[in-house]
XYZ file of C-alpha atoms in Angstrom:
331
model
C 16.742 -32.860 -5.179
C 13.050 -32.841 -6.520
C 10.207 -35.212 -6.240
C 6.444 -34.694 -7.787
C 3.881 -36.027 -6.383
C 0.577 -35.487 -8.361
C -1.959 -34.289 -5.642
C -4.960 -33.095 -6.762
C -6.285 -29.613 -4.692
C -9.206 -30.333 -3.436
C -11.381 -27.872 -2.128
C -12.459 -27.983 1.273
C -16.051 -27.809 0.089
C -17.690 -28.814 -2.919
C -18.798 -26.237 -5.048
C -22.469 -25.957 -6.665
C -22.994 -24.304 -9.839
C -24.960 -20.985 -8.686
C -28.429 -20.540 -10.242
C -28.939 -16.989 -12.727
C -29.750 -13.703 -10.839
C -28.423 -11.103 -9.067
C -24.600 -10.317 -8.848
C -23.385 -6.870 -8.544
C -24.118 -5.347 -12.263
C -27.263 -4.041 -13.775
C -28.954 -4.624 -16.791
C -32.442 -5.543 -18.079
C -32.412 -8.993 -18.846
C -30.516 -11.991 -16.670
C -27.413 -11.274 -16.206
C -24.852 -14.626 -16.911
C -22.687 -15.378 -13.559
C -20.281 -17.865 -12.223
C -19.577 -18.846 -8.498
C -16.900 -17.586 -6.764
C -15.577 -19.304 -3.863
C -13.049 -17.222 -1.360
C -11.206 -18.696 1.346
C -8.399 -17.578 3.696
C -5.137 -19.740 5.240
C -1.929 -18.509 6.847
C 1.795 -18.609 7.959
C 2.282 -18.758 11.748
C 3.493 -16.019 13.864
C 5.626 -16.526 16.784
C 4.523 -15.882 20.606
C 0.714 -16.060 19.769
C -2.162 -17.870 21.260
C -4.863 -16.409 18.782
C -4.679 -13.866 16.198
C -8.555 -13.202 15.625
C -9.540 -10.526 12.340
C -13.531 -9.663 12.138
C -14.074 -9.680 8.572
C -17.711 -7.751 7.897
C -17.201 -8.409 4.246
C -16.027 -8.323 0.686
C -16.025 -5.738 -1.854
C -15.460 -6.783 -5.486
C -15.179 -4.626 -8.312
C -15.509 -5.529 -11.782
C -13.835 -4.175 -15.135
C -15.164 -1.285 -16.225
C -18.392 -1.364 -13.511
C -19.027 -0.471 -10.265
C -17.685 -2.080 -6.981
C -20.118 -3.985 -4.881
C -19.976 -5.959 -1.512
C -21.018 -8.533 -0.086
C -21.722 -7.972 3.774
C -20.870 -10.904 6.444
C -22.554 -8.873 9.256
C -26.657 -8.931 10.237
C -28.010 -5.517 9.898
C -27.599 -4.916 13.871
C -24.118 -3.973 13.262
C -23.350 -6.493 16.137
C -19.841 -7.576 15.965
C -20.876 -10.641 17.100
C -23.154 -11.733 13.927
C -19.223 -10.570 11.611
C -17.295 -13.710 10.428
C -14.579 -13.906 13.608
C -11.482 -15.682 11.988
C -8.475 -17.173 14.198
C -5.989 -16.897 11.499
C -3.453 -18.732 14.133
C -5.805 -21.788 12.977
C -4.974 -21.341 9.125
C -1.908 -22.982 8.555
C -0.451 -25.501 6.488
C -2.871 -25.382 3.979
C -5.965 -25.315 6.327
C -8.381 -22.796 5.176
C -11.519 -21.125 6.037
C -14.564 -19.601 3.747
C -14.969 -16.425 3.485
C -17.744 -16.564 0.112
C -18.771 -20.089 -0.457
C -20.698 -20.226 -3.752
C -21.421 -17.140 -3.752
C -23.121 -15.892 -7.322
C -21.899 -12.855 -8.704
C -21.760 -11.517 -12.051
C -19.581 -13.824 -14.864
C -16.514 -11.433 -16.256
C -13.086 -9.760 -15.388
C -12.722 -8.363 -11.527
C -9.667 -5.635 -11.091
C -9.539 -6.313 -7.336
C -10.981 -7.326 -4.125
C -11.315 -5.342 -0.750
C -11.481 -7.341 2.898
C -13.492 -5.253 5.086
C -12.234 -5.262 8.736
C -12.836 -4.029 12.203
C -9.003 -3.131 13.341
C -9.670 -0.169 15.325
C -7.073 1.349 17.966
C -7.758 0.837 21.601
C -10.951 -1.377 20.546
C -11.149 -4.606 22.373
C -14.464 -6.122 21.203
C -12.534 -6.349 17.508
C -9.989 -7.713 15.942
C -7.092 -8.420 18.503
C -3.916 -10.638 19.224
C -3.861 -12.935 22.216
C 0.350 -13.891 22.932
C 1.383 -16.992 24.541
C 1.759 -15.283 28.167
C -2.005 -14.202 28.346
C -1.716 -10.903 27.526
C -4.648 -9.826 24.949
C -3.956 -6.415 22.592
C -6.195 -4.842 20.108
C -5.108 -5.132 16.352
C -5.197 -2.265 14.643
C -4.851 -1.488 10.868
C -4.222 2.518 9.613
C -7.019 3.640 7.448
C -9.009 -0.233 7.774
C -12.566 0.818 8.436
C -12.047 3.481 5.607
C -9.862 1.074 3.429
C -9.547 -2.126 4.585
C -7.677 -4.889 2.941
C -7.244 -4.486 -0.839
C -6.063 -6.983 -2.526
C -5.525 -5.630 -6.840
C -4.966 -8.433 -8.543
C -7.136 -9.616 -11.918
C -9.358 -12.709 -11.866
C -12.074 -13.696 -13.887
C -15.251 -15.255 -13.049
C -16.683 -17.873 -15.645
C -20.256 -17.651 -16.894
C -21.555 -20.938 -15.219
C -17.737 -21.592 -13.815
C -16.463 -22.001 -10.387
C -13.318 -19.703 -9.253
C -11.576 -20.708 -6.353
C -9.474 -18.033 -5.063
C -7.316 -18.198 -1.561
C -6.070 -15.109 0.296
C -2.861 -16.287 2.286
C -2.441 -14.000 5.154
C 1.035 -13.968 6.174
C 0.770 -13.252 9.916
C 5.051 -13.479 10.312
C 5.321 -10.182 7.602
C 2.186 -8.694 9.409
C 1.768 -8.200 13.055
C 4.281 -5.916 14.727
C 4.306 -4.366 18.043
C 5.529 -0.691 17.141
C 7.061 1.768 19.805
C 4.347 4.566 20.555
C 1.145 2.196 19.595
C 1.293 0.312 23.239
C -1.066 -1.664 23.938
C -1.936 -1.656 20.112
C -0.493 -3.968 17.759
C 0.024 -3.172 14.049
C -1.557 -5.458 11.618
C 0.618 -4.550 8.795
C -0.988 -7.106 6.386
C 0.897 -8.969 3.599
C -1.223 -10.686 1.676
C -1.198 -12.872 -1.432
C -4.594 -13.661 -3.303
C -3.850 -16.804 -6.139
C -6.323 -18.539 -7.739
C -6.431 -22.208 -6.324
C -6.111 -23.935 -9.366
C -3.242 -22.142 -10.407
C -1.298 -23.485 -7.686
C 1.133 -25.938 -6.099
C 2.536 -27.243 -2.821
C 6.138 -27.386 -1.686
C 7.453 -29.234 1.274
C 9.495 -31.468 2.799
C 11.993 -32.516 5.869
C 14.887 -30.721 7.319
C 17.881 -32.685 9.260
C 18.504 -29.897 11.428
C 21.675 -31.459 12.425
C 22.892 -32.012 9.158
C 21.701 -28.385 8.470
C 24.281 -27.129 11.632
C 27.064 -28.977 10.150
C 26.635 -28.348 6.352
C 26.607 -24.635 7.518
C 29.328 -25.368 10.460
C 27.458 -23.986 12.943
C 27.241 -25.621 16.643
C 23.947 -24.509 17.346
C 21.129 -23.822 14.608
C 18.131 -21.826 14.764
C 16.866 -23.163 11.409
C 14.531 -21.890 9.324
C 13.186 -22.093 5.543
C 12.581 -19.256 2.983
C 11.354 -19.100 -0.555
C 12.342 -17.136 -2.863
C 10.581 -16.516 -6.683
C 13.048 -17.299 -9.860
C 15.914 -20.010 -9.671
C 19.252 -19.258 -8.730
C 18.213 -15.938 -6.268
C 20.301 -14.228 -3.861
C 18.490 -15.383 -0.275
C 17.552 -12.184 1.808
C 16.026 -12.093 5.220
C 12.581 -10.572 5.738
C 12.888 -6.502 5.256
C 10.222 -5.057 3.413
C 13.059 -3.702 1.254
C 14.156 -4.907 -1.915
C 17.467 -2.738 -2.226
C 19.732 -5.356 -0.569
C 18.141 -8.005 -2.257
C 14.574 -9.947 -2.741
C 12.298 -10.742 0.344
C 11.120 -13.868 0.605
C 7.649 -14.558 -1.030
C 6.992 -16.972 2.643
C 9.304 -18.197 5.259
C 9.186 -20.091 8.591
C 10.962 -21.254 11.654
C 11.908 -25.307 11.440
C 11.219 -26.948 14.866
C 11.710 -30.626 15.757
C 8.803 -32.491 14.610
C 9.052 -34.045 17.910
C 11.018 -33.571 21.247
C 14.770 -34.542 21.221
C 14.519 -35.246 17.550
C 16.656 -33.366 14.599
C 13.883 -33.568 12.047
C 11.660 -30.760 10.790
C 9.040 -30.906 8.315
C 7.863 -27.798 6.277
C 4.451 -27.093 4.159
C 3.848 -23.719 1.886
C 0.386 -24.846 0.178
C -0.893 -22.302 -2.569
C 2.330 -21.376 -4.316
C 2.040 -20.152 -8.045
C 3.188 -22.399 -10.870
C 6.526 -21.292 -11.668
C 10.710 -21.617 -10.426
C 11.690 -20.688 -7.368
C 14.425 -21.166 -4.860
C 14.318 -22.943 -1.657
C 16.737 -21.596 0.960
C 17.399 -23.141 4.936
C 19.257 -21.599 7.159
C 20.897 -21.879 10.744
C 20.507 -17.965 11.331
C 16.631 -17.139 11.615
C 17.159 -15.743 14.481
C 18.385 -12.610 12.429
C 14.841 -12.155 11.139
C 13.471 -11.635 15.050
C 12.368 -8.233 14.080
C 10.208 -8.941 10.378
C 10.284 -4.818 10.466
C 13.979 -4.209 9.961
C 16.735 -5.554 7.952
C 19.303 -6.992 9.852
C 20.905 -8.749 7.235
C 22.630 -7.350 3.582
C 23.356 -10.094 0.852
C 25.954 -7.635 -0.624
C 27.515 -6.001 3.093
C 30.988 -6.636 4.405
C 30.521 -8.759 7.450
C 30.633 -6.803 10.346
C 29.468 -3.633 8.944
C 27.497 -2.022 11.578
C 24.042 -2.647 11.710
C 24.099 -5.613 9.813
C 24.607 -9.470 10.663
C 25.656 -12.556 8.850
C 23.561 -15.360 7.666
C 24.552 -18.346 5.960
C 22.214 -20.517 3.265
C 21.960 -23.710 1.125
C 19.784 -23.653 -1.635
C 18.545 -25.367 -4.502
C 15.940 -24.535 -7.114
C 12.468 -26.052 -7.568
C 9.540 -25.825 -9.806
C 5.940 -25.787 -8.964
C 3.333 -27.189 -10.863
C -0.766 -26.263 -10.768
C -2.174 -29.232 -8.197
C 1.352 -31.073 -7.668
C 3.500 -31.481 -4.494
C 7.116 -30.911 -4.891
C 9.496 -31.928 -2.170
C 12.860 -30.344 -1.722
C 14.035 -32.185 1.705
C 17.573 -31.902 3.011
C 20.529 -33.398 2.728
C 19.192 -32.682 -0.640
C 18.694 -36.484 -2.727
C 18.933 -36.664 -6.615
C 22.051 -34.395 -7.327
């Protein structure tokens, strides 16, 4: 069922030990620091040409001092000079920088903060471009006060290199809400790991074997993962009542036209067990924003719709490849 294949992670740019000096703390001597790199991938979205975010920068705050920043922007306040990010170009493990050896002070850091421009009814910012033409402003509640925080610890080595990545799962974030027209919601879900902390799963997908393991004559396939061995699969509801959400998931498509194999990639995935699920029904999970689907529900209770899995459990290791293909081999 599982194959490793040692892969090293290797960064998309070498990192350079940073030189002492400045770094976001005081003090009266040097201060010791480390170089923090910080780059951003994705997950696709459907019906999307371009999803571009203007990042104008980072805000870090250390244990027990104060937060600083790190601005992307030239002191114009141009949008233009920002970092402009297609996130639609982040998948599959492809990243981009956001900090690239960037010297700050060596220690623990409680959290990071993306600054964005996501305004309402702003067209010069962040915005969504869908597959008919049609462009839409992207707009995040509270972003220019707020933007994207991201509280999880790291550590920065005195004369180290830490490599984080902040994967921006576009499927779980952009919705189209009633009463927001043209606006679209960037609702983000976001996951920040530390690179060399993490794995890769993927692998192939006989879509017709998939319709007929599951006995269904047509298949809308698709591929979730879900933390722990042995869970309960669950579609995409931002409610953990009826079960876990997926930590990512994706549509399978034909590699190529006319053919009934799919191949899969979810780079940056956490050392640990988790279970791999495929399914014939991802159409259910059209609408990321509702549930449509209730592990524990009688079929045919209103509201809710059926959805059939096969699983089987895998474990990730730090800067391995695991591939879980079906039919599933080695059982």
């Amino acid at each position: 069922m599982e194959r490793s294949i040692a892969r090293l992670l290797v960064p998309a740019s070498l990192a350079i030990l940073a030189a002492c000096g400045g770094g976001g703390g005081g003090g009266g001597g040097p201060q010791a620091t480390g170089t923090l790199n910080l780059r951003i991938g994705d997950a696709p979205v459907d019906n999307a040409l371009e999803v571009i975010v203007v990042f104008t920068g980072v805000e870090l705050k250390p244990l027990g001092g104060a937060p600083f920043r790190v601005d992307f922007c030239n002191p114009t306040g141009n949008l233009a000079d920002c970092r402009r990010i297609d996130l639609l170009q982040l998948q599959d493990g492809v990243t981009d920088d956001l900090l690239r050896n960037q010297s700050v002070a060596a220690g623990q850091y409680e959290w990071l903060r993306l600054a964005v421009v996501a305004e309402r009814n702003r067209n010069d910012a962040s915005y969504i471009r869908l597959d008919n033409g049609n462009q839409y402003p992207l707009y995040v509640p509270s972003g220019a006060e707020t933007g994207l925080k991201l509280v999880r610890p790291f550590t920065v080595a005195q004369g180290g290199i830490t490599r984080l990545v902040v994967d921006f799962d576009l499927r779980k974030s952009v919705i189209a809400p009633p009463g927001l027209a043209p606006n679209y919601l960037l609702k983000p879900t976001l996951r920040l790991v530390d690179e060399l902390q993490t794995g890769t799963l993927e692998g192939q997908v006989d879509l017709a074997a998939l319709g007929t393991e599951l006995q269904k004559e047509s298949c809308t396939a698709g591929v979730y993962l879900f933390t722990g061995s042995d869970a309960t699969p669950d579609d995409m509801d931002g409610a953990t009542a009826d079960g876990p959400d997926p930590l990512v998931y994706a549509a399978l498509t034909a590699d190529a036209a006319g053919g009934t194999v799919a191949s899969y990639t979810f780079p940056f995935i956490e050392a640990g067990s988790y279970t791999v699920a495929f399914t014939c029904d991802f159409a259910v999970d059209a609408a990321a924003d509702a549930s449509e689907y209730d592990p524990a529900a009688t079929e045919g209770q209103p509201g809710y719709q059926s959805m059939s899995w096969v699983t089987a459990n895998a474990t990730v290791n730090a800067g391995e490849t695991v591939v879980v293909d079906f039919p599933f081999t080695g059982l």
